[in-house]
Coordinates of C-alpha atoms and ligand atoms in Angstrom, one line a residue:
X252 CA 15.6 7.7 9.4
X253 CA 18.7 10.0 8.8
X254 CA 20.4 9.0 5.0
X255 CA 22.9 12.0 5.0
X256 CA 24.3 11.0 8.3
X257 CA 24.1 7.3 7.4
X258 CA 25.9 8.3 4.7
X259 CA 28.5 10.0 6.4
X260 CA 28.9 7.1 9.0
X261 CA 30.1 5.4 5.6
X262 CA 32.3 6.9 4.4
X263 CA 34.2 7.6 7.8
X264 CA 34.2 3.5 7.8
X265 CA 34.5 2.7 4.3
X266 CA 37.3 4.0 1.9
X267 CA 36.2 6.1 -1.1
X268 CA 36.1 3.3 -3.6
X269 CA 33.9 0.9 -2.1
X270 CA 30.9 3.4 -1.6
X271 CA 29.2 4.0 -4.8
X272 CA 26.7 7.6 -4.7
X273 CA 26.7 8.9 -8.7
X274 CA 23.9 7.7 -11.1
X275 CA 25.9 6.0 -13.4
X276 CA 28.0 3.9 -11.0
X277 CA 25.1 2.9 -8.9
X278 CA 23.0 2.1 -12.6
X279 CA 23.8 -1.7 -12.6
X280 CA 22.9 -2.3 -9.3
X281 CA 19.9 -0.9 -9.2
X282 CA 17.8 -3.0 -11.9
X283 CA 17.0 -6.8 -12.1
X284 CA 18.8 -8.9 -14.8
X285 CA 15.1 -9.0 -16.7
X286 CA 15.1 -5.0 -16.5
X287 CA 11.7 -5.5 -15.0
X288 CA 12.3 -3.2 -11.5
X289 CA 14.0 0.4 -11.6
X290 CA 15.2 1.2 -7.9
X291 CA 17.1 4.3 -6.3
X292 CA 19.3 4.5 -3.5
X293 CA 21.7 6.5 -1.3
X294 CA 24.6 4.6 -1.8
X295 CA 25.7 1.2 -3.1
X296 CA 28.4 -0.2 -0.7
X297 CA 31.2 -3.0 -1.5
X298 CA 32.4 -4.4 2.1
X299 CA 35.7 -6.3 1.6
X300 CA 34.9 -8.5 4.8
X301 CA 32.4 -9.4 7.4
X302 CA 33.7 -7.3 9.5
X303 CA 33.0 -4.4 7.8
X304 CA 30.2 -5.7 6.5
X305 CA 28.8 -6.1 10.3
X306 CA 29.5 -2.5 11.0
X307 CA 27.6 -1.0 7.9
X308 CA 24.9 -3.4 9.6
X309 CA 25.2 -1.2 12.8
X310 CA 25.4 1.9 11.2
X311 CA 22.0 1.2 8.8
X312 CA 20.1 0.1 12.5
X313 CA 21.8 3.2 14.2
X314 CA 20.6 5.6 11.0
X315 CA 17.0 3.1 10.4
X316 CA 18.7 3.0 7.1
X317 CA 17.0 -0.4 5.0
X318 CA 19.9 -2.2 2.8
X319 CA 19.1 -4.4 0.4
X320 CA 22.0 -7.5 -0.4
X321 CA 23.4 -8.5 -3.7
X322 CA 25.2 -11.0 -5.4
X323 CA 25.5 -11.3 -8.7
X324 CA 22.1 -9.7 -9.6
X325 CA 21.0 -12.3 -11.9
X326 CA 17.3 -13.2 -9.5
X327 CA 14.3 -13.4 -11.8
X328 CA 12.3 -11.7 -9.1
X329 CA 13.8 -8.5 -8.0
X330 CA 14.7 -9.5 -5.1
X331 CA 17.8 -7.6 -5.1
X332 CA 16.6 -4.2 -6.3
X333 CA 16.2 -1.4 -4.0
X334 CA 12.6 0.7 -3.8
X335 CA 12.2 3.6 -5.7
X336 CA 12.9 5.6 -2.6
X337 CA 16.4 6.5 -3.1
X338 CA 16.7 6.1 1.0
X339 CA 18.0 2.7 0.7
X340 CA 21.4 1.2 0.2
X341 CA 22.5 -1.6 -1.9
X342 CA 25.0 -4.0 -0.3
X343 CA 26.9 -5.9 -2.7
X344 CA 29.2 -8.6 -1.8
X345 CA 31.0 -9.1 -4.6
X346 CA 34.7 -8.0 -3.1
X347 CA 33.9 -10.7 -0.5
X348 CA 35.0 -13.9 -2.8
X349 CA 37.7 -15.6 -1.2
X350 CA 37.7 -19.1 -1.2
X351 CA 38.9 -20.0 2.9
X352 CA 39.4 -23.3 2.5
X353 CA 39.0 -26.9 0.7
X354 CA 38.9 -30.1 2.9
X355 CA 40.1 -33.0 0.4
X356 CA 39.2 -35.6 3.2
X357 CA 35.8 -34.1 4.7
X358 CA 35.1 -33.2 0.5
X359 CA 33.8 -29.5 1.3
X360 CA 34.6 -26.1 0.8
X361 CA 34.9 -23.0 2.4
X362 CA 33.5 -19.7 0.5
X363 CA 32.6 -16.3 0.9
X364 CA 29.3 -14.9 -0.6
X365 CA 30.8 -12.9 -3.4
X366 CA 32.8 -16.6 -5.0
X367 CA 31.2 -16.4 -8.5
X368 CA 29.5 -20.3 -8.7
X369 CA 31.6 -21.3 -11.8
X370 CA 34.8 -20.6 -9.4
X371 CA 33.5 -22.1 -7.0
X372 CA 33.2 -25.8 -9.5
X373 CA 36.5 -24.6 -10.9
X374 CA 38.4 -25.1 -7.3
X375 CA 36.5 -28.1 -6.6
X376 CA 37.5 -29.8 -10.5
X377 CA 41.2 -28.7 -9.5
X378 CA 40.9 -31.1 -6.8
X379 CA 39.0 -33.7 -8.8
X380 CA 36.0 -33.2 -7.0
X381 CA 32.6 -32.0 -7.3
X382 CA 30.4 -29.1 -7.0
X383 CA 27.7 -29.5 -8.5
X384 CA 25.3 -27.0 -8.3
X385 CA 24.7 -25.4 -12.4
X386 CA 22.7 -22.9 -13.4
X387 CA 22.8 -20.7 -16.5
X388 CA 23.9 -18.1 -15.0
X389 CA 27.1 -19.7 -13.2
X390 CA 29.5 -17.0 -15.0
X391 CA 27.7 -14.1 -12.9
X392 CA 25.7 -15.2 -10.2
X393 CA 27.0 -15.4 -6.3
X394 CA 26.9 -18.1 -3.5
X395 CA 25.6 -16.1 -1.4
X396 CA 23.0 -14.9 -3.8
X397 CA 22.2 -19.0 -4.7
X398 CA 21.7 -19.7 -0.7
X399 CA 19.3 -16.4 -0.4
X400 CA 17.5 -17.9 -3.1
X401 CA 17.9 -21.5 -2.5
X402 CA 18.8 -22.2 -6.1
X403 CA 18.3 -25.4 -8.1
X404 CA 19.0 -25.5 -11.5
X405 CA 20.1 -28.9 -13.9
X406 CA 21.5 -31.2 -11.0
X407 CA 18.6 -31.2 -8.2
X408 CA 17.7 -34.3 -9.5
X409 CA 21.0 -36.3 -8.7
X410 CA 22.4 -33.8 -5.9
X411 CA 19.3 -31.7 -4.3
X412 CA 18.8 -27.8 -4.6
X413 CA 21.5 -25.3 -3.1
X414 CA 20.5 -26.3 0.7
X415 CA 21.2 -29.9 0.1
X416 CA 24.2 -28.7 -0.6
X417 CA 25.5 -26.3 2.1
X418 CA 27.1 -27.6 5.3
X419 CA 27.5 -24.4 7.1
X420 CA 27.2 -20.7 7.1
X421 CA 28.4 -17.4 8.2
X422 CA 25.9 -14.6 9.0
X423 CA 25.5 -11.0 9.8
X424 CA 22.5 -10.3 12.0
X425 CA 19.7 -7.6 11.4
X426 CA 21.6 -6.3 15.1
X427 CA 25.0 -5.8 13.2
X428 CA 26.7 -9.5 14.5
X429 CA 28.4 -12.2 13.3
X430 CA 27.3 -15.3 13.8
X431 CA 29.7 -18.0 12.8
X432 CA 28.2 -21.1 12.0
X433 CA 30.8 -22.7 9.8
X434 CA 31.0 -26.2 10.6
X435 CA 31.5 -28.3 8.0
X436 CA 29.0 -31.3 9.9
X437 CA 27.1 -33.5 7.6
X438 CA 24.8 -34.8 11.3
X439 CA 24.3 -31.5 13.7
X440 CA 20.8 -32.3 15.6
X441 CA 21.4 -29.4 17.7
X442 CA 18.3 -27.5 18.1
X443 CA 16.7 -25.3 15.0
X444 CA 18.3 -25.0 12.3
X445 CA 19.6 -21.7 11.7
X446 CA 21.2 -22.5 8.7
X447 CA 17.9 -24.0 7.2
X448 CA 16.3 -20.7 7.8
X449 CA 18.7 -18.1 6.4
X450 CA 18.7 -20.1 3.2
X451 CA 15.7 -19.0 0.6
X452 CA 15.1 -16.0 3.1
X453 CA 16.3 -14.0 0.5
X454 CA 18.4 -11.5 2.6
X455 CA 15.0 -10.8 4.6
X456 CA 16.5 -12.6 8.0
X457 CA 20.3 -12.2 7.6
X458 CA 23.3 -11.6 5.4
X459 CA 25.1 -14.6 4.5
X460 CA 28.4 -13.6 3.9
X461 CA 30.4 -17.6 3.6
X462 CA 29.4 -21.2 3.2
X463 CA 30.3 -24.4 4.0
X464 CA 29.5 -27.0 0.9
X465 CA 29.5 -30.5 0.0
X466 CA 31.6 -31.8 -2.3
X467 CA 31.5 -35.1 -4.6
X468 CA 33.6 -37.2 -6.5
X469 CA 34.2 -35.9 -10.0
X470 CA 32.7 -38.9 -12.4
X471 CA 34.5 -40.2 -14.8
X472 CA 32.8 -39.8 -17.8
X473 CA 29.2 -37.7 -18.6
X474 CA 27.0 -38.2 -21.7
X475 CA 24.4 -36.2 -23.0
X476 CA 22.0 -36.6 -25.3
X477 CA 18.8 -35.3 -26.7
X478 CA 15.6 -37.4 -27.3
X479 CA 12.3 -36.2 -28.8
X480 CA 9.3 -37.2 -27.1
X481 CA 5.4 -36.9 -28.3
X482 CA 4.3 -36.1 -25.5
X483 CA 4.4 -35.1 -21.5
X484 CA 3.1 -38.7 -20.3
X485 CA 5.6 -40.2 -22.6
X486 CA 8.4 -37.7 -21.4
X487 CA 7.5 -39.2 -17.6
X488 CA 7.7 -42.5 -18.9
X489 CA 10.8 -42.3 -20.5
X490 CA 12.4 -40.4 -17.5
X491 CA 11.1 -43.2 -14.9
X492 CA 12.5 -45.6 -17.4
X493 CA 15.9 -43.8 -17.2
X494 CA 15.7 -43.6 -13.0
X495 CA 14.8 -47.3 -13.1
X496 CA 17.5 -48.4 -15.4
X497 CA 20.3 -45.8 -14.6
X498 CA 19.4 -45.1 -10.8
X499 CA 21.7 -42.1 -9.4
X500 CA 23.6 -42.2 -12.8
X501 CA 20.8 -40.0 -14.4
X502 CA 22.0 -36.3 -13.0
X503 CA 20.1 -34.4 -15.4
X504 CA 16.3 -34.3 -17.3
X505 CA 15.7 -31.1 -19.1
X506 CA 12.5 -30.6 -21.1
X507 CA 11.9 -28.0 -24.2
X508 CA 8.8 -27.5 -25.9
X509 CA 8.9 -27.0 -29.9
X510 CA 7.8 -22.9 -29.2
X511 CA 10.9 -22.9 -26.8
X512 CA 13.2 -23.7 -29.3
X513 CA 12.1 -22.4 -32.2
X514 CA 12.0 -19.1 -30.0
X515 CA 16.0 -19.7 -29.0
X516 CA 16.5 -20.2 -33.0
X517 CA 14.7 -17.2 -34.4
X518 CA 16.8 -15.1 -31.5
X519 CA 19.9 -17.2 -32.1
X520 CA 19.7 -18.9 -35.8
X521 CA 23.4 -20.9 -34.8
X522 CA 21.1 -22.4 -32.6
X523 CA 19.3 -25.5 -34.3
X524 CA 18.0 -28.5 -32.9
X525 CA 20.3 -31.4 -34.2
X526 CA 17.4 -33.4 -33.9
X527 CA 16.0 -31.7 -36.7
X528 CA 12.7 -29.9 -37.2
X529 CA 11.6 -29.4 -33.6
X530 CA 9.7 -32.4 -32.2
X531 CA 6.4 -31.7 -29.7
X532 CA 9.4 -32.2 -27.1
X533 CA 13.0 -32.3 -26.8
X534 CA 14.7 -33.6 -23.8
X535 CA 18.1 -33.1 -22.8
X536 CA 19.4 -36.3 -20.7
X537 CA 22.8 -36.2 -18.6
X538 CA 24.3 -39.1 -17.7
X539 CA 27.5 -39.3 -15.1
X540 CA 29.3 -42.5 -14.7
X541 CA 32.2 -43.3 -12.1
X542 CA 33.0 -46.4 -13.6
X543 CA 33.8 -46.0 -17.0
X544 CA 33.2 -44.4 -20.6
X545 CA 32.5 -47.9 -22.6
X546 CA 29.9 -48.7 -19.2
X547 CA 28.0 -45.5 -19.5
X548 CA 27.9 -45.4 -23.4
X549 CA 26.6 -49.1 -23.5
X550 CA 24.0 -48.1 -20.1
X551 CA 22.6 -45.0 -22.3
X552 CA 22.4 -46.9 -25.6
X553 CA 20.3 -49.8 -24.4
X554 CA 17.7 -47.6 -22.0
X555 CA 17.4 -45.0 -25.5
X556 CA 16.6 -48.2 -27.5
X557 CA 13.9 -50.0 -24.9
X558 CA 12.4 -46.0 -25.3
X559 CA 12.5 -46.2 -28.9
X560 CA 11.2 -49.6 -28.9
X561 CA 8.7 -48.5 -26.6
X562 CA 7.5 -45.7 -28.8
X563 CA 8.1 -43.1 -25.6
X564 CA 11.0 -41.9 -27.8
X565 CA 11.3 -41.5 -31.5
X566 CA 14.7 -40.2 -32.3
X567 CA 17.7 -39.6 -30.4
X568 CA 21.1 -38.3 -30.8
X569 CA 23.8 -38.8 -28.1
X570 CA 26.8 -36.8 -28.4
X571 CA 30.2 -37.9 -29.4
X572 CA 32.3 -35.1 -27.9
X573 CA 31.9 -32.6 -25.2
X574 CA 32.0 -29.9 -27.5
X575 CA 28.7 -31.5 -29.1
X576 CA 27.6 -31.4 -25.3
X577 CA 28.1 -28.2 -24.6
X578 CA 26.5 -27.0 -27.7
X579 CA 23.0 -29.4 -26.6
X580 CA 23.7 -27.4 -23.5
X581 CA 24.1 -24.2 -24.8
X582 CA 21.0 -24.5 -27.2
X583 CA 18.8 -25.4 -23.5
X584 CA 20.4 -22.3 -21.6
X585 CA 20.1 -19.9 -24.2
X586 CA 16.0 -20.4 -24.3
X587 CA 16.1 -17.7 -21.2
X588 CA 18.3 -15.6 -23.4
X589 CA 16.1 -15.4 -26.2
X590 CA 13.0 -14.8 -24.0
X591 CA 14.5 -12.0 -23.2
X592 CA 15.3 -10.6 -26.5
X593 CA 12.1 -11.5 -27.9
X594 CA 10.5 -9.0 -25.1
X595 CA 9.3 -8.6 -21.6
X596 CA 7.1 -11.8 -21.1
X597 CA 5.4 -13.3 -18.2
X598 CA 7.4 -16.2 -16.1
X599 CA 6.3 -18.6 -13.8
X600 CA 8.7 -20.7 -12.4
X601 CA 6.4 -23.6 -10.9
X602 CA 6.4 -26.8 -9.7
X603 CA 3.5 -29.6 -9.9
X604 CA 3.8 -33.3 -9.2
X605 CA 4.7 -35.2 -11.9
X606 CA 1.6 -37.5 -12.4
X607 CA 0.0 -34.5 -12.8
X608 CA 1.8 -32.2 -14.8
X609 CA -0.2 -33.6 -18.1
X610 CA -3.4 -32.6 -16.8
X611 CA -2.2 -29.0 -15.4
X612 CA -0.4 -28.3 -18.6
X613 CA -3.6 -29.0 -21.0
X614 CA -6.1 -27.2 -18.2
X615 CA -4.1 -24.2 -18.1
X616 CA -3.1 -23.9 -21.9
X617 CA -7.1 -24.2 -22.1
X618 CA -8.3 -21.3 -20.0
X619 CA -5.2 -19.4 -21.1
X620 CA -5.9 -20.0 -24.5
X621 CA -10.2 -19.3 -24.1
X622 CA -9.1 -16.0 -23.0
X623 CA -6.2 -14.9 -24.7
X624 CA -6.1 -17.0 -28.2
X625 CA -3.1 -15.6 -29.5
X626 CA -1.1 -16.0 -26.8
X627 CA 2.4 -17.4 -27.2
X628 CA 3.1 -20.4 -24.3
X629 CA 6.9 -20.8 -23.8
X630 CA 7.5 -23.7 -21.8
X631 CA 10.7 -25.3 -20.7
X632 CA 12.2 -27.1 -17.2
X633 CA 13.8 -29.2 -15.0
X634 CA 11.0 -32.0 -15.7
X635 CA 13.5 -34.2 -13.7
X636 CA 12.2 -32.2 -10.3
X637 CA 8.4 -31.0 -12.3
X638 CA 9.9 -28.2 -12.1
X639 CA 8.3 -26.4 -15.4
X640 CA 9.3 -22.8 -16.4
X641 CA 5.5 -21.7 -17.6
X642 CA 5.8 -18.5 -19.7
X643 CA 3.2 -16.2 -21.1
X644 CA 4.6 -14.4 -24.1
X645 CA 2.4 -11.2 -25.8
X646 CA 1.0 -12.7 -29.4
X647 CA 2.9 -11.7 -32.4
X648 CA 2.9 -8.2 -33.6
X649 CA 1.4 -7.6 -30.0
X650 CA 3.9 -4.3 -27.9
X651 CA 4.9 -6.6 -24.8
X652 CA 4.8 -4.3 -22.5
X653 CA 1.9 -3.0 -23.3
X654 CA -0.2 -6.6 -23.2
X655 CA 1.8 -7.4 -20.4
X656 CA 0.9 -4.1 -17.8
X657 CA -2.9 -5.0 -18.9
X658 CA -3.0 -8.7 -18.3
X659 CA -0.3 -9.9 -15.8
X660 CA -2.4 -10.1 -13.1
X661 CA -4.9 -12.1 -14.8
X662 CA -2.5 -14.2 -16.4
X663 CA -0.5 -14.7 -12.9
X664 CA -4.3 -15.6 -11.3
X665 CA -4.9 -17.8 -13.9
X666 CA -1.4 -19.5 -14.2
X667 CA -1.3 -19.6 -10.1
X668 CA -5.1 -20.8 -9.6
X669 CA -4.5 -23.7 -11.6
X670 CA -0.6 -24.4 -9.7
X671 CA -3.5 -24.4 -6.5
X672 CA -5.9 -26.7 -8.2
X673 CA -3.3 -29.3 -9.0
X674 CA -1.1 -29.3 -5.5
X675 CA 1.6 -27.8 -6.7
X676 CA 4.1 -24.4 -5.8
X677 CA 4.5 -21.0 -7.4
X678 CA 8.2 -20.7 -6.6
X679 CA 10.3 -23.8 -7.7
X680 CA 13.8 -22.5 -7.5
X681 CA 13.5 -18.5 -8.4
X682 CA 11.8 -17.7 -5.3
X683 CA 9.2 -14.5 -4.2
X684 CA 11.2 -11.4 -4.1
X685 CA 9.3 -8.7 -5.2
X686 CA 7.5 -10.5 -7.9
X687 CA 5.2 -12.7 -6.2
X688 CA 5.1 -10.8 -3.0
X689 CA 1.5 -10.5 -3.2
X690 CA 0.8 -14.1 -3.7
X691 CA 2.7 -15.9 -1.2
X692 CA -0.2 -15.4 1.4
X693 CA -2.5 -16.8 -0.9
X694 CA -0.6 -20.0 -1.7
X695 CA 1.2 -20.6 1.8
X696 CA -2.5 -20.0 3.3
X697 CA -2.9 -17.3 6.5
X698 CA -1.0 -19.7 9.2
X699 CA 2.2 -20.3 7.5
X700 CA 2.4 -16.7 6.3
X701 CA 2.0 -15.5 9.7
X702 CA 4.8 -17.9 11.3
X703 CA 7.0 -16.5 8.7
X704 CA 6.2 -12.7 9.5
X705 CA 6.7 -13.7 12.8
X706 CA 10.6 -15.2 12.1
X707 CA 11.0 -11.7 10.2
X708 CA 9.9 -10.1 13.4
X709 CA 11.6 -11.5 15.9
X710 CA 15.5 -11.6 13.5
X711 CA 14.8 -8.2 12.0
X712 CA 12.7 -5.9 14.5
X713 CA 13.1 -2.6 12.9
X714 CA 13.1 -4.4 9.4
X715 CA 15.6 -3.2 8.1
X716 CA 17.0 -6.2 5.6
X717 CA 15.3 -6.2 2.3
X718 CA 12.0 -4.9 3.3
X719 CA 9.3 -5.3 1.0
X720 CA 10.3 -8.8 -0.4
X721 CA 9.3 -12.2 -0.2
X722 CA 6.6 -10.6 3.0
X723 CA 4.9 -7.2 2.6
X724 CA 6.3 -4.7 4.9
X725 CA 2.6 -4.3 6.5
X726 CA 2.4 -8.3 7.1
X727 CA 2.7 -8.1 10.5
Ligands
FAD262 P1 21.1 -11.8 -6.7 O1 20.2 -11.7 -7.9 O2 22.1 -10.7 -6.5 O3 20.1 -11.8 -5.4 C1 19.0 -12.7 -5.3 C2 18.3 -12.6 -3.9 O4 19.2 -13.0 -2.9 C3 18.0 -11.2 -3.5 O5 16.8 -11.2 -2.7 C4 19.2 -10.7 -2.7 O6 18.8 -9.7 -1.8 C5 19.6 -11.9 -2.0 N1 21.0 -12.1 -1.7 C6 22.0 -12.0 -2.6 N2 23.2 -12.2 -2.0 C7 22.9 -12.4 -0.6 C8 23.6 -12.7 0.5 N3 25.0 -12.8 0.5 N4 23.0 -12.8 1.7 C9 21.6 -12.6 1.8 N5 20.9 -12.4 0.7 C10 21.5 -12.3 -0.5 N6 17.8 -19.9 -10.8 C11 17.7 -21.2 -10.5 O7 17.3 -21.5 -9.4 N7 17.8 -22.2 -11.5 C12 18.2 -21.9 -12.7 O8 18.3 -22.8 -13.5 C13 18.5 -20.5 -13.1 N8 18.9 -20.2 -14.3 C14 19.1 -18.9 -14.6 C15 19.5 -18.6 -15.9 C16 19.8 -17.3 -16.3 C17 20.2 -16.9 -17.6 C18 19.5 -16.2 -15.3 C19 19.7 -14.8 -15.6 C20 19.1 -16.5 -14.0 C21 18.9 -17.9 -13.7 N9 18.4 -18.2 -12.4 C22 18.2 -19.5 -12.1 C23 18.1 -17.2 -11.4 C24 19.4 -16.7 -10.6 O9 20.6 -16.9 -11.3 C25 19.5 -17.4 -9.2 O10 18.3 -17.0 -8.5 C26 20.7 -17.1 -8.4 O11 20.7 -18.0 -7.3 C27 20.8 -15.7 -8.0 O12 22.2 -15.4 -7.5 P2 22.7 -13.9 -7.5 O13 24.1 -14.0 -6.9 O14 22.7 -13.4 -8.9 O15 21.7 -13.2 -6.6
MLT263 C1 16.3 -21.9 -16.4 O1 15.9 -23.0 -16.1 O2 16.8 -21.8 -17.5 C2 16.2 -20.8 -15.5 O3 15.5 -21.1 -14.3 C3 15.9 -19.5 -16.1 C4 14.5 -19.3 -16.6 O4 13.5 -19.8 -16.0 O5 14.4 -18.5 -17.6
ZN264 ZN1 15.2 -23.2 -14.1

């Protein structure tokens, strides 16, 4: 490894502005949107194209120097945060955001890494069309960064996580090349599927540096509405009742537990639950119709009164503008916000099958509970896909950081024992990064972690791509 004539190599190919070296213009890029990882490193660097990125590819496997991709930085594993070695660099794509291309009759679009998501929707609703990938953090984070982790968010239900959603992409190699595998195909039975396996690698295998991605008609009319529920079984019911009754139609099924909002209102007091005093659950139902606004409302109104009737429902409220939306929204996407005012707290970002997410929930509150009484359980999700955000928050009064150095691991073996015991996974949508690093081999069991050290072997010999996440350096 030689950084200083790594560094060098850059900036005889890079102009001065796009290689970052001081402390303070290298500080955001170096920690983790939950401020959870602290990294060094010789030099952040902002390639304008793939070309250039390719050659500060070459020059990193000429100079064994290990660089570490970024979008927007807004992963909840710290999966883009260097080591604390100050030997690696920081690759951040963000000048790459070009949009190449939209294809009105194939309904896809072309994109570099560094498009910001919400742009990305923006072009598409120019057009009348589509994307419809969402997250919270759509103002900030990156395509590429939402391949690398194969993002889901509050559409999977109707429209599939980010890989259901990407025709093509565009790759630099561990070796420095650029493989172009743009095609905007929707059938492609050509061997293994490349793209398949540089999305969710986050930046282990490749850089992904543009996309091919599907595009949908734009519906005519959403609308959202919140429902309180007693209860998990009841919450299934009532969102099997809305499949049944509403088919493709439903797009979006978002649960939030009483302590979930009335964390988001003692962080944000604008933000009350128009339902009232919190129920046991509040669910947050989208509804997108391509016929028209009367055919929705009237399809909503009668499937919320068979729930009421039913008793899987007891109050309602559907909205009657889209700023009422957007605040129903708002109040859903700001839980993550207040979690992390409130203090460093344990995440888990799981997913179990629905008919048994009851029975998980009241086991693991149980032993969590027999061990840690005061514990505060924050749980929200994409119910929709049982995909349940489990968090672990320090009791009251309790320094988080403190409670949360002497019990994550116990809390993690706990939370992740139980994920086991009930068939489900320990990375829904957020992925392993450097988080769960040391429990992937647990949960994907000896075989399947060894076929994946081998894939990082054979793309990335001298490992030079993100080492350190999602497999140990040492797995192999
Ligand atoms: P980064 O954080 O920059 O990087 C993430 C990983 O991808 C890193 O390992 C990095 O090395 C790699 N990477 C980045 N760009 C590239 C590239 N071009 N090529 C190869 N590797 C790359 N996630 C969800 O899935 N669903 C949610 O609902 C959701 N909600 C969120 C809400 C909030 C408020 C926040 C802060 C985060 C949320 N996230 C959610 C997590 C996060 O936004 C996603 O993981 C997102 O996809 C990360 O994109 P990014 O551009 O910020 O990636
Ligand atoms: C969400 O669903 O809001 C995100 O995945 C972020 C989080 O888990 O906090
Ligand atoms: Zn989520």
């Amino acid at each position: 490894m030689n950084p200083s004539a790594a560094l060098s190599a850059f900036q005889a190919r890079l102009k001065s502005t796009q290689i970052l070296c001081t402390t303070d213009d290298m500080a955001p890029f170096l920690c983790d949107w939950r401020k959870r990882y602290f990294g060094n490193a010789l030099a952040v660097l902002l390639p304008s194209n793939t070309p250039e990125l390719a050659e500060i590819v070459q020059i990193c496997t000429e100079f064994g120097i290990a660089l570490v991709p970024q979008g927007g930085n807004t992963g909840l594993c710290g999966g883009a945060t260097p080591d604390q070695s100050g030997t690696q660099v920081v690759v951040s794509l963000k000048r790459m955001n070009q949009i190449r291309g939209l294809d009105i009759d194939n309904q896809t679009i072309t994109v570099e890494a560094g498009c910001v998501l919400q742009t990305i929707q923006e072009a598409a609703a120019a057009q009348d069309l589509l994307f419809p990938l969402s997250l919270g953090a759509e103002g900030s984070c990156c395509i590429g960064g939402n391949l690398a982790t194969n993002a889901g968010g509050t559409n999977v239900l109707r429209y599939g996580n980010a890989r259901d959603l990407c025709l093509g992409l565009e790759v630099v190699t561990a070796q420095g090349k650029i493989w172009n595998g743009l095609r905007g195909l929707r059938k492609d039975n050509t061997g293994y599927d490349l793209r398949d396996l540089f999305i969710g690698s986050e930046g282990t295998l490749g850089i992904i540096t543009a996309a091919v991605l599907k595009l949908y008609p734009m519906p005519v009319c959403q609308w959202t509405s919140l429902v309180a529920t007693p209860s998990i079984p009841a919450t299934i019911q009532l969102l099997n009742l809305f499949k049944q009754k509403a088919t493709t139609l439903l797009t979006g099924f978002e649960m939030m537990t009483a302590e979930s909002l009335a964390l988001t209102e003692k962080q944000f007091p604008q933000m009350r639950n128009p339902l009232g005093e919190n129920p046991p659950f509040t669910v947050l139902i989208e509804f997108s119709d391509h016929e028209s606004e009367a055919h929705a409302r009237n399809l909503v109104e009668s499937i919320l009164a068979e729930a009421l009737e039913l008793g899987i429902a007891s109050n309602a409220i559907i909205a009657s503008s889209i700023a009422q939306a957007n605040t129903f929204w708002q109040m859903r996407e700001h839980i993550t916000l207040a979690q992390a005012q409130e203090g460093a707290n344990l995440k888990h970002d799981i997913t179990i099958p629905l008919s048994a997410l009851d029975n998980f929930i009241s086991a693991t509150d149980a032993v969590l509970r027999a061990k840690y009484p005061q514990v505060r359980i924050i749980n929200f999700g994409h119910l929709g896909d049982g995909n349940l955000h489990y968090n672990v928050a320090a009791p009251v009064g309790t320094d988080s950081a403190i409670f949360n150095q002497a019990n994550e691991t116990s809390v993690h073996d706990i939370i992740y024992g139980m994920v086991e015991k009930f068939g489900g996974s320990i990375s829904a949508e957020h992925g392993i990064g450097q988080l769960k690093l040391h429990d992937l081999r647990a949960h994907k069991g000896a075989i399947a972690h060894d076929l994946m050290a081998t894939i990082k072997t054979a793309l990335d010999p001298l490992n030079i791509l993100n080492p350190n996440k999602v497999l140990p350096t040492n797995a192999n």
